[in-house]
Amino acid sequence: MAIISEYQEEERPPSTSTFNGTLDHSNPLEFLRSVFLFVSRETDFFKREAAEKEVAMLARGIREEERKKKAEERDLEDKGKAEKRLKETKVEPEKKAEKAEKAKEKVEDAKAEEKEGTQVPNKGNGLDLEKYSWMQTLQEVTVTVPVPPGTKSRFIVCDIKKNHLKVGLKGHPPIIDGELSKPIKPDDCFWSLEDQKSVSILLTKHNQMEWWKSLVKGDPEIDTQKVEPENSKLSDLDPETRQTVEKMMFDQRQKTMGLPTSDEMQKQEILKKFMAEHPEMDFSRAKIS
């Protein structure tokens, strides 16, 4: 049989007190003391025997949470560093592979040029060969032939003809002996011995409006579309010749870029004008030649 006591513990109304305190970072214990005093005044917490242990457990729990938080932050930092190192180790081989690919492309381009029978011209718009080198302007060709140091001019053999060039040393096979790529003006040509170690030959072109592909026939040829004329020398030409040269240079650049030449552009303009004047005609199959 249940016994119901007439005494019923009086419920304590909730506290409406507020805590006022300021945390001094240099003395956090004073702030905690104020908190504990407030809790002691407002509650029976510190009257319990387990209160001290519970406060200590709370402190240890907070310390453990802080330790875990720092450990997680270190793990994230280490992970970020590891990912960065991994990315760098991946990027480095990619850069090497890219460089290797570019080098491979250059070799392939060089092989393609050799296969086509033409080479990129040197800075003088000519070619450096094993036994001699040559460069050119539209008007002249300059040939340089190395000879043993100390060579005297009387030992030089240099025979310049309209369509033929022979250069060498007396008593030795000629260094150059062949038909010139294009005719020259022999009377306007000459040679000289430079510092007793090289023969310099100046050849004046017969046609001064074209680029040579090679010095003598049968030798390696250059790609004349890659010739880079010196613009500064255009001022030395007469107006008519300069205009022709500038037109040639423009057409050469256009061809290199796959664009129409000045003559083709002029024909296109004429066709457009004619089409505008005759709208009744069908030009869908019209071709410019």
mmCIF file of C-alpha atoms in Angstrom:
data_model
loop_
_atom_site.group_PDB
_atom_site.id
_atom_site.type_symbol
_atom_site.label_atom_id
_atom_site.label_comp_id
_atom_site.label_asym_id
_atom_site.label_seq_id
_atom_site.Cartn_x
_atom_site.Cartn_y
_atom_site.Cartn_z
ATOM 1 C CA MET A 1 0.000 0.000 0.000
ATOM 2 C CA ALA A 2 1.493 3.339 -1.027
ATOM 3 C CA ILE A 3 1.873 6.066 1.509
ATOM 4 C CA ILE A 4 1.569 9.561 0.226
ATOM 5 C CA SER A 5 3.359 12.118 2.346
ATOM 6 C CA GLU A 6 1.572 15.295 3.037
ATOM 7 C CA TYR A 7 4.968 17.091 2.916
ATOM 8 C CA GLN A 8 5.953 18.182 -0.522
ATOM 9 C CA GLU A 9 9.369 19.800 -1.088
ATOM 10 C CA GLU A 10 8.975 23.341 -2.063
ATOM 11 C CA GLU A 11 10.244 23.928 -5.594
ATOM 12 C CA ARG A 12 12.818 26.661 -5.878
ATOM 13 C CA PRO A 13 11.873 29.338 -8.403
ATOM 14 C CA PRO A 14 14.344 29.956 -11.238
ATOM 15 C CA SER A 15 16.916 32.654 -10.509
ATOM 16 C CA THR A 16 16.669 35.925 -12.324
ATOM 17 C CA SER A 17 20.139 37.060 -11.279
ATOM 18 C CA THR A 18 22.658 37.979 -13.947
ATOM 19 C CA PHE A 19 26.410 37.539 -13.828
ATOM 20 C CA ASN A 20 28.556 40.546 -14.425
ATOM 21 C CA GLY A 21 32.227 39.990 -14.867
ATOM 22 C CA THR A 22 35.128 41.021 -17.063
ATOM 23 C CA LEU A 23 37.806 38.602 -18.238
ATOM 24 C CA ASP A 24 41.314 39.832 -17.644
ATOM 25 C CA HIS A 25 43.553 37.793 -19.972
ATOM 26 C CA SER A 26 46.494 38.313 -17.653
ATOM 27 C CA ASN A 27 44.556 36.863 -14.674
ATOM 28 C CA PRO A 28 41.889 34.381 -15.878
ATOM 29 C CA LEU A 29 41.707 32.663 -12.454
ATOM 30 C CA GLU A 30 40.128 35.741 -10.901
ATOM 31 C CA PHE A 31 37.385 35.578 -13.531
ATOM 32 C CA LEU A 32 36.794 31.878 -12.748
ATOM 33 C CA ARG A 33 36.674 32.683 -9.013
ATOM 34 C CA SER A 34 33.923 35.242 -9.713
ATOM 35 C CA VAL A 35 32.019 32.648 -11.780
ATOM 36 C CA PHE A 36 32.282 30.028 -9.021
ATOM 37 C CA LEU A 37 31.183 32.517 -6.340
ATOM 38 C CA PHE A 38 28.192 33.451 -8.474
ATOM 39 C CA VAL A 39 27.253 29.770 -8.954
ATOM 40 C CA SER A 40 27.745 29.174 -5.198
ATOM 41 C CA ARG A 41 25.457 32.014 -4.277
ATOM 42 C CA GLU A 42 22.742 31.137 -6.768
ATOM 43 C CA THR A 43 22.821 27.312 -6.588
ATOM 44 C CA ASP A 44 23.607 24.403 -4.264
ATOM 45 C CA PHE A 45 26.249 23.058 -6.671
ATOM 46 C CA PHE A 46 29.230 23.448 -4.342
ATOM 47 C CA LYS A 47 27.335 21.884 -1.426
ATOM 48 C CA ARG A 48 27.577 18.531 -3.199
ATOM 49 C CA GLU A 49 30.540 16.314 -2.337
ATOM 50 C CA ALA A 50 31.253 15.585 -6.024
ATOM 51 C CA ALA A 51 31.379 19.266 -6.973
ATOM 52 C CA GLU A 52 35.175 19.560 -6.821
ATOM 53 C CA LYS A 53 35.661 16.401 -8.869
ATOM 54 C CA GLU A 54 33.135 17.537 -11.457
ATOM 55 C CA VAL A 55 34.867 20.900 -11.837
ATOM 56 C CA ALA A 56 38.220 19.095 -12.266
ATOM 57 C CA MET A 57 36.663 16.759 -14.867
ATOM 58 C CA LEU A 58 35.230 19.751 -16.679
ATOM 59 C CA ALA A 59 38.662 21.391 -16.771
ATOM 60 C CA ARG A 60 40.282 18.165 -18.023
ATOM 61 C CA GLY A 61 37.555 17.780 -20.675
ATOM 62 C CA ILE A 62 38.110 21.321 -21.919
ATOM 63 C CA ARG A 63 41.874 20.723 -22.018
ATOM 64 C CA GLU A 64 41.365 17.469 -23.957
ATOM 65 C CA GLU A 65 39.082 19.195 -26.462
ATOM 66 C CA GLU A 66 41.695 21.910 -26.957
ATOM 67 C CA ARG A 67 44.408 19.284 -27.455
ATOM 68 C CA LYS A 68 42.283 17.439 -30.028
ATOM 69 C CA LYS A 69 41.547 20.711 -31.813
ATOM 70 C CA LYS A 70 45.249 21.544 -32.088
ATOM 71 C CA ALA A 71 46.015 18.008 -33.228
ATOM 72 C CA GLU A 72 43.369 18.295 -35.948
ATOM 73 C CA GLU A 73 44.804 21.644 -37.039
ATOM 74 C CA ARG A 74 48.294 20.109 -37.239
ATOM 75 C CA ASP A 75 46.926 17.181 -39.221
ATOM 76 C CA LEU A 76 45.236 19.580 -41.663
ATOM 77 C CA GLU A 77 48.435 21.610 -41.971
ATOM 78 C CA ASP A 78 50.544 18.487 -42.556
ATOM 79 C CA LYS A 79 47.989 17.253 -45.091
ATOM 80 C CA GLY A 80 48.116 20.598 -46.904
ATOM 81 C CA LYS A 81 51.926 20.485 -47.003
ATOM 82 C CA ALA A 82 51.850 16.903 -48.256
ATOM 83 C CA GLU A 83 49.366 17.797 -50.999
ATOM 84 C CA LYS A 84 51.514 20.780 -51.994
ATOM 85 C CA ARG A 85 54.637 18.585 -52.191
ATOM 86 C CA LEU A 86 52.724 16.006 -54.194
ATOM 87 C CA LYS A 87 51.509 18.704 -56.565
ATOM 88 C CA GLU A 88 55.044 20.051 -56.975
ATOM 89 C CA THR A 89 56.410 16.586 -57.671
ATOM 90 C CA LYS A 90 53.736 16.207 -60.360
ATOM 91 C CA VAL A 91 54.329 19.654 -61.862
ATOM 92 C CA GLU A 92 58.083 19.170 -62.211
ATOM 93 C CA PRO A 93 57.796 16.081 -64.474
ATOM 94 C CA GLU A 94 55.095 17.905 -66.450
ATOM 95 C CA LYS A 95 57.486 20.823 -67.063
ATOM 96 C CA LYS A 96 60.230 18.425 -68.091
ATOM 97 C CA ALA A 97 57.826 16.621 -70.387
ATOM 98 C CA GLU A 98 56.748 19.949 -71.896
ATOM 99 C CA LYS A 99 60.374 20.958 -72.525
ATOM 100 C CA ALA A 100 61.109 17.565 -74.032
ATOM 101 C CA GLU A 101 58.050 17.899 -76.272
ATOM 102 C CA LYS A 102 59.178 21.342 -77.486
ATOM 103 C CA ALA A 103 62.687 20.052 -78.155
ATOM 104 C CA LYS A 104 61.189 17.123 -80.053
ATOM 105 C CA GLU A 105 59.088 19.518 -82.129
ATOM 106 C CA LYS A 106 62.200 21.565 -83.005
ATOM 107 C CA VAL A 107 64.047 18.436 -84.099
ATOM 108 C CA GLU A 108 61.056 17.335 -86.150
ATOM 109 C CA ASP A 109 60.808 20.778 -87.759
ATOM 110 C CA ALA A 110 64.505 20.661 -88.620
ATOM 111 C CA LYS A 111 64.106 17.179 -90.095
ATOM 112 C CA ALA A 112 61.094 18.339 -92.078
ATOM 113 C CA GLU A 113 63.098 21.228 -93.495
ATOM 114 C CA GLU A 114 65.947 18.904 -94.438
ATOM 115 C CA LYS A 115 63.439 16.561 -96.041
ATOM 116 C CA GLU A 116 61.999 19.420 -98.060
ATOM 117 C CA GLY A 117 65.533 20.346 -99.150
ATOM 118 C CA THR A 118 65.568 23.808 -97.581
ATOM 119 C CA GLN A 119 67.056 25.230 -94.404
ATOM 120 C CA VAL A 120 66.446 28.294 -92.267
ATOM 121 C CA PRO A 121 68.814 31.104 -93.395
ATOM 122 C CA ASN A 122 71.460 32.483 -91.041
ATOM 123 C CA LYS A 123 71.390 36.047 -89.744
ATOM 124 C CA GLY A 124 72.861 37.245 -93.025
ATOM 125 C CA ASN A 125 70.100 35.556 -95.065
ATOM 126 C CA GLY A 126 72.563 32.972 -96.321
ATOM 127 C CA LEU A 127 73.891 29.698 -94.957
ATOM 128 C CA ASP A 128 76.792 28.459 -92.807
ATOM 129 C CA LEU A 129 78.324 25.383 -94.379
ATOM 130 C CA GLU A 130 81.218 23.147 -93.381
ATOM 131 C CA LYS A 131 83.854 24.734 -95.618
ATOM 132 C CA TYR A 132 82.458 28.227 -96.130
ATOM 133 C CA SER A 133 79.584 30.540 -95.314
ATOM 134 C CA TRP A 134 77.688 33.102 -97.304
ATOM 135 C CA MET A 135 75.174 35.881 -96.767
ATOM 136 C CA GLN A 136 73.290 38.195 -99.069
ATOM 137 C CA THR A 137 71.343 41.363 -99.686
ATOM 138 C CA LEU A 138 69.195 41.916 -102.742
ATOM 139 C CA GLN A 139 72.188 43.460 -104.501
ATOM 140 C CA GLU A 140 75.192 41.440 -103.313
ATOM 141 C CA VAL A 141 76.446 38.117 -101.999
ATOM 142 C CA THR A 142 79.334 37.949 -99.528
ATOM 143 C CA VAL A 143 81.255 34.665 -99.231
ATOM 144 C CA THR A 144 83.666 33.872 -96.380
ATOM 145 C CA VAL A 145 86.120 30.997 -96.843
ATOM 146 C CA PRO A 146 88.382 30.097 -93.865
ATOM 147 C CA VAL A 147 92.040 29.348 -94.713
ATOM 148 C CA PRO A 148 95.004 28.287 -92.516
ATOM 149 C CA PRO A 149 96.258 31.169 -90.306
ATOM 150 C CA GLY A 150 99.197 32.993 -91.836
ATOM 151 C CA THR A 151 98.158 32.280 -95.435
ATOM 152 C CA LYS A 152 99.605 34.790 -97.945
ATOM 153 C CA SER A 153 97.506 36.280 -100.729
ATOM 154 C CA ARG A 154 99.813 34.811 -103.382
ATOM 155 C CA PHE A 155 98.707 31.326 -102.372
ATOM 156 C CA ILE A 156 95.022 32.145 -102.917
ATOM 157 C CA VAL A 157 93.223 30.959 -106.055
ATOM 158 C CA CYS A 158 90.013 32.908 -106.733
ATOM 159 C CA ASP A 159 88.450 32.725 -110.178
ATOM 160 C CA ILE A 160 85.218 34.722 -110.532
ATOM 161 C CA LYS A 161 83.139 34.355 -113.675
ATOM 162 C CA LYS A 162 79.585 35.287 -114.625
ATOM 163 C CA ASN A 163 78.175 31.841 -113.801
ATOM 164 C CA HIS A 164 81.052 30.136 -111.999
ATOM 165 C CA LEU A 165 83.143 30.517 -108.845
ATOM 166 C CA LYS A 166 86.370 28.757 -107.938
ATOM 167 C CA VAL A 167 88.171 29.385 -104.630
ATOM 168 C CA GLY A 168 91.020 27.507 -102.971
ATOM 169 C CA LEU A 169 94.743 27.311 -102.226
ATOM 170 C CA LYS A 170 97.472 26.625 -104.765
ATOM 171 C CA GLY A 171 98.444 22.977 -104.833
ATOM 172 C CA HIS A 172 95.246 21.880 -103.041
ATOM 173 C CA PRO A 173 91.790 20.802 -104.226
ATOM 174 C CA PRO A 174 89.464 23.833 -104.547
ATOM 175 C CA ILE A 175 87.255 24.646 -101.578
ATOM 176 C CA ILE A 176 84.505 26.001 -103.842
ATOM 177 C CA ASP A 177 84.252 25.011 -107.474
ATOM 178 C CA GLY A 178 80.815 25.117 -109.057
ATOM 179 C CA GLU A 179 78.179 26.882 -111.093
ATOM 180 C CA LEU A 180 76.685 29.862 -109.306
ATOM 181 C CA SER A 181 73.030 29.737 -108.366
ATOM 182 C CA LYS A 182 72.401 32.935 -110.366
ATOM 183 C CA PRO A 183 74.560 35.008 -112.728
ATOM 184 C CA ILE A 184 76.695 37.867 -111.397
ATOM 185 C CA LYS A 185 78.532 40.928 -112.741
ATOM 186 C CA PRO A 186 82.205 39.832 -112.724
ATOM 187 C CA ASP A 187 83.538 43.377 -113.249
ATOM 188 C CA ASP A 188 81.828 44.499 -110.051
ATOM 189 C CA CYS A 189 83.169 41.630 -107.940
ATOM 190 C CA PHE A 190 86.387 41.360 -105.902
ATOM 191 C CA TRP A 191 88.034 39.316 -103.166
ATOM 192 C CA SER A 192 90.377 40.072 -100.252
ATOM 193 C CA LEU A 193 92.365 38.199 -97.605
ATOM 194 C CA GLU A 194 91.169 39.088 -94.108
ATOM 195 C CA ASP A 195 93.779 38.840 -91.281
ATOM 196 C CA GLN A 196 95.550 36.081 -93.219
ATOM 197 C CA LYS A 197 92.928 33.575 -92.039
ATOM 198 C CA SER A 198 89.897 33.948 -94.326
ATOM 199 C CA VAL A 199 89.065 34.931 -97.897
ATOM 200 C CA SER A 200 86.192 37.389 -98.290
ATOM 201 C CA ILE A 201 84.511 37.508 -101.707
ATOM 202 C CA LEU A 202 81.978 40.110 -102.790
ATOM 203 C CA LEU A 203 79.714 39.085 -105.669
ATOM 204 C CA THR A 204 77.392 41.625 -107.311
ATOM 205 C CA LYS A 205 74.147 40.059 -108.446
ATOM 206 C CA HIS A 206 73.074 40.458 -112.048
ATOM 207 C CA ASN A 207 69.414 40.460 -111.012
ATOM 208 C CA GLN A 208 69.192 42.626 -107.925
ATOM 209 C CA MET A 209 65.529 41.938 -107.276
ATOM 210 C CA GLU A 210 65.664 38.315 -106.104
ATOM 211 C CA TRP A 211 67.020 36.212 -103.256
ATOM 212 C CA TRP A 212 69.421 33.351 -103.902
ATOM 213 C CA LYS A 213 68.563 29.918 -102.527
ATOM 214 C CA SER A 214 72.189 28.751 -102.564
ATOM 215 C CA LEU A 215 75.616 30.036 -103.539
ATOM 216 C CA VAL A 216 76.417 27.297 -106.040
ATOM 217 C CA LYS A 217 74.082 24.773 -107.578
ATOM 218 C CA GLY A 218 73.934 21.450 -105.740
ATOM 219 C CA ASP A 219 74.654 22.962 -102.334
ATOM 220 C CA PRO A 220 72.021 23.038 -99.547
ATOM 221 C CA GLU A 221 69.309 25.632 -100.184
ATOM 222 C CA ILE A 222 67.636 28.104 -97.858
ATOM 223 C CA ASP A 223 63.940 28.851 -97.546
ATOM 224 C CA THR A 224 63.750 32.296 -99.147
ATOM 225 C CA GLN A 225 60.342 32.910 -97.530
ATOM 226 C CA LYS A 226 62.192 33.109 -94.200
ATOM 227 C CA VAL A 227 64.668 35.721 -95.387
ATOM 228 C CA GLU A 228 64.594 38.869 -93.237
ATOM 229 C CA PRO A 229 65.836 41.893 -95.213
ATOM 230 C CA GLU A 230 67.332 44.868 -93.401
ATOM 231 C CA ASN A 231 64.783 47.673 -93.617
ATOM 232 C CA SER A 232 67.418 50.278 -92.819
ATOM 233 C CA LYS A 233 69.070 49.716 -96.204
ATOM 234 C CA LEU A 234 65.905 50.495 -98.155
ATOM 235 C CA SER A 235 66.699 54.200 -97.856
ATOM 236 C CA ASP A 236 69.751 53.639 -100.072
ATOM 237 C CA LEU A 237 67.565 52.546 -102.996
ATOM 238 C CA ASP A 238 66.003 54.771 -105.606
ATOM 239 C CA PRO A 239 62.225 55.325 -105.200
ATOM 240 C CA GLU A 240 61.182 52.887 -107.937
ATOM 241 C CA THR A 241 63.465 50.089 -106.707
ATOM 242 C CA ARG A 242 62.483 50.731 -103.091
ATOM 243 C CA GLN A 243 58.789 50.488 -103.971
ATOM 244 C CA THR A 244 59.404 47.177 -105.732
ATOM 245 C CA VAL A 245 61.441 45.816 -102.817
ATOM 246 C CA GLU A 246 58.797 46.854 -100.258
ATOM 247 C CA LYS A 247 56.155 45.135 -102.389
ATOM 248 C CA MET A 248 58.265 41.963 -102.489
ATOM 249 C CA MET A 249 58.748 42.085 -98.703
ATOM 250 C CA PHE A 250 55.008 42.569 -98.148
ATOM 251 C CA ASP A 251 54.122 39.697 -100.486
ATOM 252 C CA GLN A 252 56.680 37.476 -98.777
ATOM 253 C CA ARG A 253 55.184 38.160 -95.332
ATOM 254 C CA GLN A 254 51.680 37.550 -96.678
ATOM 255 C CA LYS A 255 52.689 34.195 -98.172
ATOM 256 C CA THR A 256 54.357 33.165 -94.900
ATOM 257 C CA MET A 257 51.082 33.842 -93.043
ATOM 258 C CA GLY A 258 48.969 32.193 -95.751
ATOM 259 C CA LEU A 259 47.418 35.521 -96.784
ATOM 260 C CA PRO A 260 46.870 36.968 -100.290
ATOM 261 C CA THR A 261 49.686 38.940 -101.941
ATOM 262 C CA SER A 262 49.312 42.540 -103.078
ATOM 263 C CA ASP A 263 48.477 41.410 -106.636
ATOM 264 C CA GLU A 264 45.872 38.962 -105.355
ATOM 265 C CA MET A 265 44.360 41.632 -103.108
ATOM 266 C CA GLN A 266 44.158 44.003 -106.056
ATOM 267 C CA LYS A 267 42.394 41.362 -108.153
ATOM 268 C CA GLN A 268 39.951 40.732 -105.318
ATOM 269 C CA GLU A 269 39.150 44.448 -105.106
ATOM 270 C CA ILE A 270 38.553 44.598 -108.861
ATOM 271 C CA LEU A 271 36.253 41.563 -108.680
ATOM 272 C CA LYS A 272 34.313 43.047 -105.735
ATOM 273 C CA LYS A 273 33.852 46.320 -107.610
ATOM 274 C CA PHE A 274 32.719 44.497 -110.725
ATOM 275 C CA MET A 275 30.282 42.368 -108.688
ATOM 276 C CA ALA A 276 28.826 45.497 -107.092
ATOM 277 C CA GLU A 277 28.298 47.064 -110.526
ATOM 278 C CA HIS A 278 26.632 43.916 -111.927
ATOM 279 C CA PRO A 279 24.355 42.444 -109.222
ATOM 280 C CA GLU A 280 22.347 40.599 -111.864
ATOM 281 C CA MET A 281 25.282 38.261 -112.622
ATOM 282 C CA ASP A 282 26.083 35.021 -110.755
ATOM 283 C CA PHE A 283 29.625 35.035 -109.343
ATOM 284 C CA SER A 284 29.304 31.959 -107.107
ATOM 285 C CA ARG A 285 31.795 30.024 -109.264
ATOM 286 C CA ALA A 286 34.113 32.921 -109.959
ATOM 287 C CA LYS A 287 37.792 32.239 -109.267
ATOM 288 C CA ILE A 288 40.709 34.651 -109.026
ATOM 289 C CA SER A 289 43.784 33.558 -110.945
#
